[in-house]
Structures are given as C-alpha cells and as structure tokens.
PDB file of C-alpha atoms in Angstrom:
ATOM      1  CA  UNK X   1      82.044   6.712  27.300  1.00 50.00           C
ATOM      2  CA  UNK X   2      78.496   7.758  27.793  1.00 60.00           C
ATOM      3  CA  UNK X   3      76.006   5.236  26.771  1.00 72.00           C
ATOM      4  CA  UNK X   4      72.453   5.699  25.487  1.00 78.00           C
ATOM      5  CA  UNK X   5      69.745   4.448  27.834  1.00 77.00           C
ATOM      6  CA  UNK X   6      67.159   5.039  25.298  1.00 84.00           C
ATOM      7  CA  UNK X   7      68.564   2.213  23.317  1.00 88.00           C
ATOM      8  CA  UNK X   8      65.949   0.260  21.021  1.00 92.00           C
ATOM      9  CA  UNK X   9      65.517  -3.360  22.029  1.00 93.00           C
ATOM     10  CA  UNK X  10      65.251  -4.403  18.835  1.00 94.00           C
ATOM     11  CA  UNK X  11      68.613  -3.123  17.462  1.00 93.00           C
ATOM     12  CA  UNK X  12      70.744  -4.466  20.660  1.00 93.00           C
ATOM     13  CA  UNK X  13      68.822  -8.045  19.828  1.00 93.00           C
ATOM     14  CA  UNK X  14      69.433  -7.557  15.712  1.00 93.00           C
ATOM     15  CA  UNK X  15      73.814  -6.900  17.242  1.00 92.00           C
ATOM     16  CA  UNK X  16      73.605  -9.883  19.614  1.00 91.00           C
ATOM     17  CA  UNK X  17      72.290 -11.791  16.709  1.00 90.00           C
ATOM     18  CA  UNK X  18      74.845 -11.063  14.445  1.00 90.00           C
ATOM     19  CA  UNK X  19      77.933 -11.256  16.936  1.00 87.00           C
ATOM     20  CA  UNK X  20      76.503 -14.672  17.868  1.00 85.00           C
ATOM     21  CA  UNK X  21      76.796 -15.460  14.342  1.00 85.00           C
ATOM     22  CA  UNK X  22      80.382 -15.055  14.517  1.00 81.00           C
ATOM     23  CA  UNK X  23      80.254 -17.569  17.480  1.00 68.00           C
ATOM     24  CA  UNK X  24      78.349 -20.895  16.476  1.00 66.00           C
ATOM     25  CA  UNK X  25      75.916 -22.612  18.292  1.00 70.00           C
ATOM     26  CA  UNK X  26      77.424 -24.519  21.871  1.00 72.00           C
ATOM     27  CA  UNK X  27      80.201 -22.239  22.391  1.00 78.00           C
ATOM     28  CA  UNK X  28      80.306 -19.951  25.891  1.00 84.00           C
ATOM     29  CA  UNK X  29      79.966 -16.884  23.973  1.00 84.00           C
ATOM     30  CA  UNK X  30      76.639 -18.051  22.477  1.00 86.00           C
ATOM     31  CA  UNK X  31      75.409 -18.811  26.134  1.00 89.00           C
ATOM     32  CA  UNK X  32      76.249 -15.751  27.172  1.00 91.00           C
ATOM     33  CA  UNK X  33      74.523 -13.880  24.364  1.00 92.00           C
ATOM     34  CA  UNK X  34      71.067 -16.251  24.436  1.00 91.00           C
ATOM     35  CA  UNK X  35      71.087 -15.111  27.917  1.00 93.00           C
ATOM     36  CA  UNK X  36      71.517 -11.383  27.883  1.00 94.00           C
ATOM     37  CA  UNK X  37      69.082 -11.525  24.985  1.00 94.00           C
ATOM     38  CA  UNK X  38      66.585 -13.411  26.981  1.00 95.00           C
ATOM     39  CA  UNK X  39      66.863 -11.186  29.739  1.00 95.00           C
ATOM     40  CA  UNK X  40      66.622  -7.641  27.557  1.00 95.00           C
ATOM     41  CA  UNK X  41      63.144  -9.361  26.615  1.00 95.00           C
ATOM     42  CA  UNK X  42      62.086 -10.452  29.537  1.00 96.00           C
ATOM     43  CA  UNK X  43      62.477  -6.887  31.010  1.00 95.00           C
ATOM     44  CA  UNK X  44      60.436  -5.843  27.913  1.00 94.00           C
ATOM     45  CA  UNK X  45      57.621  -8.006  28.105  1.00 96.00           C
ATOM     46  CA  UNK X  46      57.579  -7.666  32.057  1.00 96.00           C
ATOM     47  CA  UNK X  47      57.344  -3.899  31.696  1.00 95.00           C
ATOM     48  CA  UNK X  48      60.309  -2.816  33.769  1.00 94.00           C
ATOM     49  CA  UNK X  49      62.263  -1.396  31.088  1.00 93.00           C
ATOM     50  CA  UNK X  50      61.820   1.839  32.114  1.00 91.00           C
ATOM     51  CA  UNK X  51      63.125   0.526  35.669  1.00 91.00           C
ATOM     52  CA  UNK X  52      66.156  -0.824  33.618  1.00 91.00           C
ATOM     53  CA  UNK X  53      66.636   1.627  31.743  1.00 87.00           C
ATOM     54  CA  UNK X  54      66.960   3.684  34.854  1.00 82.00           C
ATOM     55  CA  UNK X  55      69.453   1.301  36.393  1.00 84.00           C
ATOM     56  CA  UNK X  56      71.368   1.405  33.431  1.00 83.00           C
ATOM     57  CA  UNK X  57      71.954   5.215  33.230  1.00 77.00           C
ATOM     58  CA  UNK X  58      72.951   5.123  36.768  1.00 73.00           C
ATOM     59  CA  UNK X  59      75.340   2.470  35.921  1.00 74.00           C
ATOM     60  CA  UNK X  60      77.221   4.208  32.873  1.00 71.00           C
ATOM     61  CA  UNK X  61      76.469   7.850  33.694  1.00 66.00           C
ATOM     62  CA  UNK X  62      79.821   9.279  35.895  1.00 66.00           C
ATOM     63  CA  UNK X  63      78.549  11.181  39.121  1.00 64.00           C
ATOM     64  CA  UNK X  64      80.004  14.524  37.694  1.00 67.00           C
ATOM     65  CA  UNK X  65      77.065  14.082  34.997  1.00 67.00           C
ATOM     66  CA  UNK X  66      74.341  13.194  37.547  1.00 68.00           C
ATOM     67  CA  UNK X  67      74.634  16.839  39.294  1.00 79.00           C
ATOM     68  CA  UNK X  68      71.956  19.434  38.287  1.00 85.00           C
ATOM     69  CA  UNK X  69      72.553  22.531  39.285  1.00 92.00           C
ATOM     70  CA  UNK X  70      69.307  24.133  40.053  1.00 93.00           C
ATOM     71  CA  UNK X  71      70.799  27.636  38.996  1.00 94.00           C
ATOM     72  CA  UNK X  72      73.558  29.457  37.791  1.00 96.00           C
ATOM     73  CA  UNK X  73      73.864  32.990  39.007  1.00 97.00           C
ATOM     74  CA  UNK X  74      77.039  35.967  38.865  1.00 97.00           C
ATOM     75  CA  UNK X  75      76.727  36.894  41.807  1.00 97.00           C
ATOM     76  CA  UNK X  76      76.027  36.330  44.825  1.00 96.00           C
ATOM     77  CA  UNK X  77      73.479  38.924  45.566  1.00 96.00           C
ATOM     78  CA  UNK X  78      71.506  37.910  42.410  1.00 96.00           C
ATOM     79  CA  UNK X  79      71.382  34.312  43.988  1.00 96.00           C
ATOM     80  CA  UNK X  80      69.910  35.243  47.638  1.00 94.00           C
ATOM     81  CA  UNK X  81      67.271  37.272  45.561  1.00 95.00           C
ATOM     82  CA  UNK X  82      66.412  34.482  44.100  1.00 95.00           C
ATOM     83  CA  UNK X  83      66.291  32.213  47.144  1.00 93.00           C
ATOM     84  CA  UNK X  84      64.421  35.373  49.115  1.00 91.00           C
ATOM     85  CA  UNK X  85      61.626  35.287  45.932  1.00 92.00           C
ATOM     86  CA  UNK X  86      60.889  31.563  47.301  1.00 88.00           C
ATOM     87  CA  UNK X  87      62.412  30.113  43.994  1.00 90.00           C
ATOM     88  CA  UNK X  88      65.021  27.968  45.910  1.00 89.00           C
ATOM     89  CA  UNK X  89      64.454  24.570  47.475  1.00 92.00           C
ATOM     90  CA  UNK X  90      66.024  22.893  50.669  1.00 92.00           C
ATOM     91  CA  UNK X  91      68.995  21.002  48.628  1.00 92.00           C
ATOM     92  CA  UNK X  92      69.121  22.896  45.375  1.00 94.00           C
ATOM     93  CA  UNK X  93      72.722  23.182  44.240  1.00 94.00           C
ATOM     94  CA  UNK X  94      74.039  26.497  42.817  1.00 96.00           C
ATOM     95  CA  UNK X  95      76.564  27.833  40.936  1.00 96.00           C
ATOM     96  CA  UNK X  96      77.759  31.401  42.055  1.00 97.00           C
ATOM     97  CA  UNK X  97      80.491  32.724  40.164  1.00 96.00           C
ATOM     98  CA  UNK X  98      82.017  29.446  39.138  1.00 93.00           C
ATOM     99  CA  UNK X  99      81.685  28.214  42.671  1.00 95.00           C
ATOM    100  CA  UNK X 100      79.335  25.755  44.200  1.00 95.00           C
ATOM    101  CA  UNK X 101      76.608  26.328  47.176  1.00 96.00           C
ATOM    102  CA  UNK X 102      73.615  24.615  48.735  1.00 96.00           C
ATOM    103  CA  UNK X 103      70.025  25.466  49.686  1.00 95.00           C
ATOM    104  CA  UNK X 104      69.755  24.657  53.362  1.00 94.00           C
ATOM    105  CA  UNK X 105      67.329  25.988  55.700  1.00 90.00           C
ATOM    106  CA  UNK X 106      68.577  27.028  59.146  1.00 87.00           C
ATOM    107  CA  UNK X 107      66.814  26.387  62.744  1.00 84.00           C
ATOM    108  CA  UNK X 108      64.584  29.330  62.010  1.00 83.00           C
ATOM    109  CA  UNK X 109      63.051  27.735  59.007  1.00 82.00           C
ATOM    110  CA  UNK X 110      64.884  30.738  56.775  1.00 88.00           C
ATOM    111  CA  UNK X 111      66.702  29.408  53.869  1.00 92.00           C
ATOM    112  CA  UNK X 112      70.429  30.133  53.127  1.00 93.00           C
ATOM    113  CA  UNK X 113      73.470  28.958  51.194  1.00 96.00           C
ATOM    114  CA  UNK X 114      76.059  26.700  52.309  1.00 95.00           C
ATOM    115  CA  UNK X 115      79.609  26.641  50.352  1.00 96.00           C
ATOM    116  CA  UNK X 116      79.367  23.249  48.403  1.00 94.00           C
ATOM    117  CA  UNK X 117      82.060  22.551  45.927  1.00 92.00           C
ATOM    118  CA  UNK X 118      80.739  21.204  42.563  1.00 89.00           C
ATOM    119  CA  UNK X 119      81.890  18.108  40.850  1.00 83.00           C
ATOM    120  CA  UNK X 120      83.732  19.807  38.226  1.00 83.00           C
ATOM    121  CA  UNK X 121      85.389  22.093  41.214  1.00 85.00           C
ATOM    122  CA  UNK X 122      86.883  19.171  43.235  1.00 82.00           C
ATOM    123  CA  UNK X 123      88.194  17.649  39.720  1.00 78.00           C
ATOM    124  CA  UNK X 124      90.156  20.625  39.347  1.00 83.00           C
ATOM    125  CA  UNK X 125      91.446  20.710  43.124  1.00 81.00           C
ATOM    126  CA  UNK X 126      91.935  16.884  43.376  1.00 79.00           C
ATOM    127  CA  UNK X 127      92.434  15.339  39.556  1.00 74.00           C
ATOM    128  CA  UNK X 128      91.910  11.634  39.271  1.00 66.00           C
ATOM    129  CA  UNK X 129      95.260   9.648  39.284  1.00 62.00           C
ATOM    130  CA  UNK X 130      95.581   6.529  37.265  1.00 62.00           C
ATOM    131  CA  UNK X 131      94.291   3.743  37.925  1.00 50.00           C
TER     132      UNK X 131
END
C-alpha cells in the first residue's frame, strides 16, 4: 500500500484521538498513542516536517516507485539524438523500446548509454517469491 506523505497533522491527531478513545487512559496502547502524537507535533512545531515527511515517503514508497526515468524514447536512434542535443545528464535513466539504459560519460568526456535494466524489467526476469 502506498501511503500519503502529504498527510494533514491535524486529521492523523483527530484518528489517534479517537482510537485512544477506544483504549482508556493507563493502558499501553494509550502510551503508545500520547507518544506518537507528541512526536507528530513536535516535528510540526520544530519545523522538520518537511524532513519527515521526506523520511516517510522513503519509508513506504517501494524502490520500483522511486525510479524516474528521465525519458522514454522508440528507438534507439531517437534517444542518442537526444543525448547528442545536450538534453541528457551523466545518470539519467532511459527507457528505449521497453528496455532500460544509462547516461554515462566515457574517458573522453562524450556521453553514451549503458544497458541498465529497469525496475519493472528485473520484476519480470526475477519475480519476488513469498516471503
């Protein structure tokens, strides 16, 4: 499950209110929630939410998700034009015909691509087992 890391503060504290609710007062559940609540606003008033946040999407967000490929192209003479027009950048991932390569520059400073499967390409070729 993808979560939201744009989550409002003030809803997650209204849901730990009302699940602690459930709980009384002195029981380890209500510890637990009084401190995840405390620490949601101490984050807030500290100003490193947006650092949290951050964390947080890292956390939840499945490396497969985290890849950007910096283009898409048919073939692969469309994609060297557009490295050769200075559009590319050392590291850039593409994706050439359904396959994967990456922006490296050689000893002579030139740019070129290097065969790098995608994510989604070494899901196909080695499928998670179960766990």
């Amino acid at each position: 499950m993808k979560y939201n890391q744009n989550f409002r503060v003030e809803a997650v504290l209204d849901a730990l209110r009302r699940i602690n609710e459930k709980d009384g007062d002195a029981s380890e559940e209500d510890e637990a929630l009084r401190i995840a609540a405390v620490a949601l606003i101490y984050l807030q008033d500290s100003g490193r939410m947006d650092e949290y946040r951050e964390f947080f999407r890292s956390f939840y967000t499945p490396a497969i998700e985290d890849v950007v490929v910096a283009g898409t192209f048919e073939t692969r003479q469309a994609a060297e034009e557009w490295l050769a027009n200075g559009k590319g950048h050392d590291g850039d991932l593409l994706r050439i015909a359904g396959q994967g390569f990456q922006v490296i520059r050689t000893g002579g400073g030139q740019q070129t691509l290097l065969r790098t499967p995608l994510p989604e390409e070494l899901m196909k070729k080695f499928p998670p087992g179960p766990t």
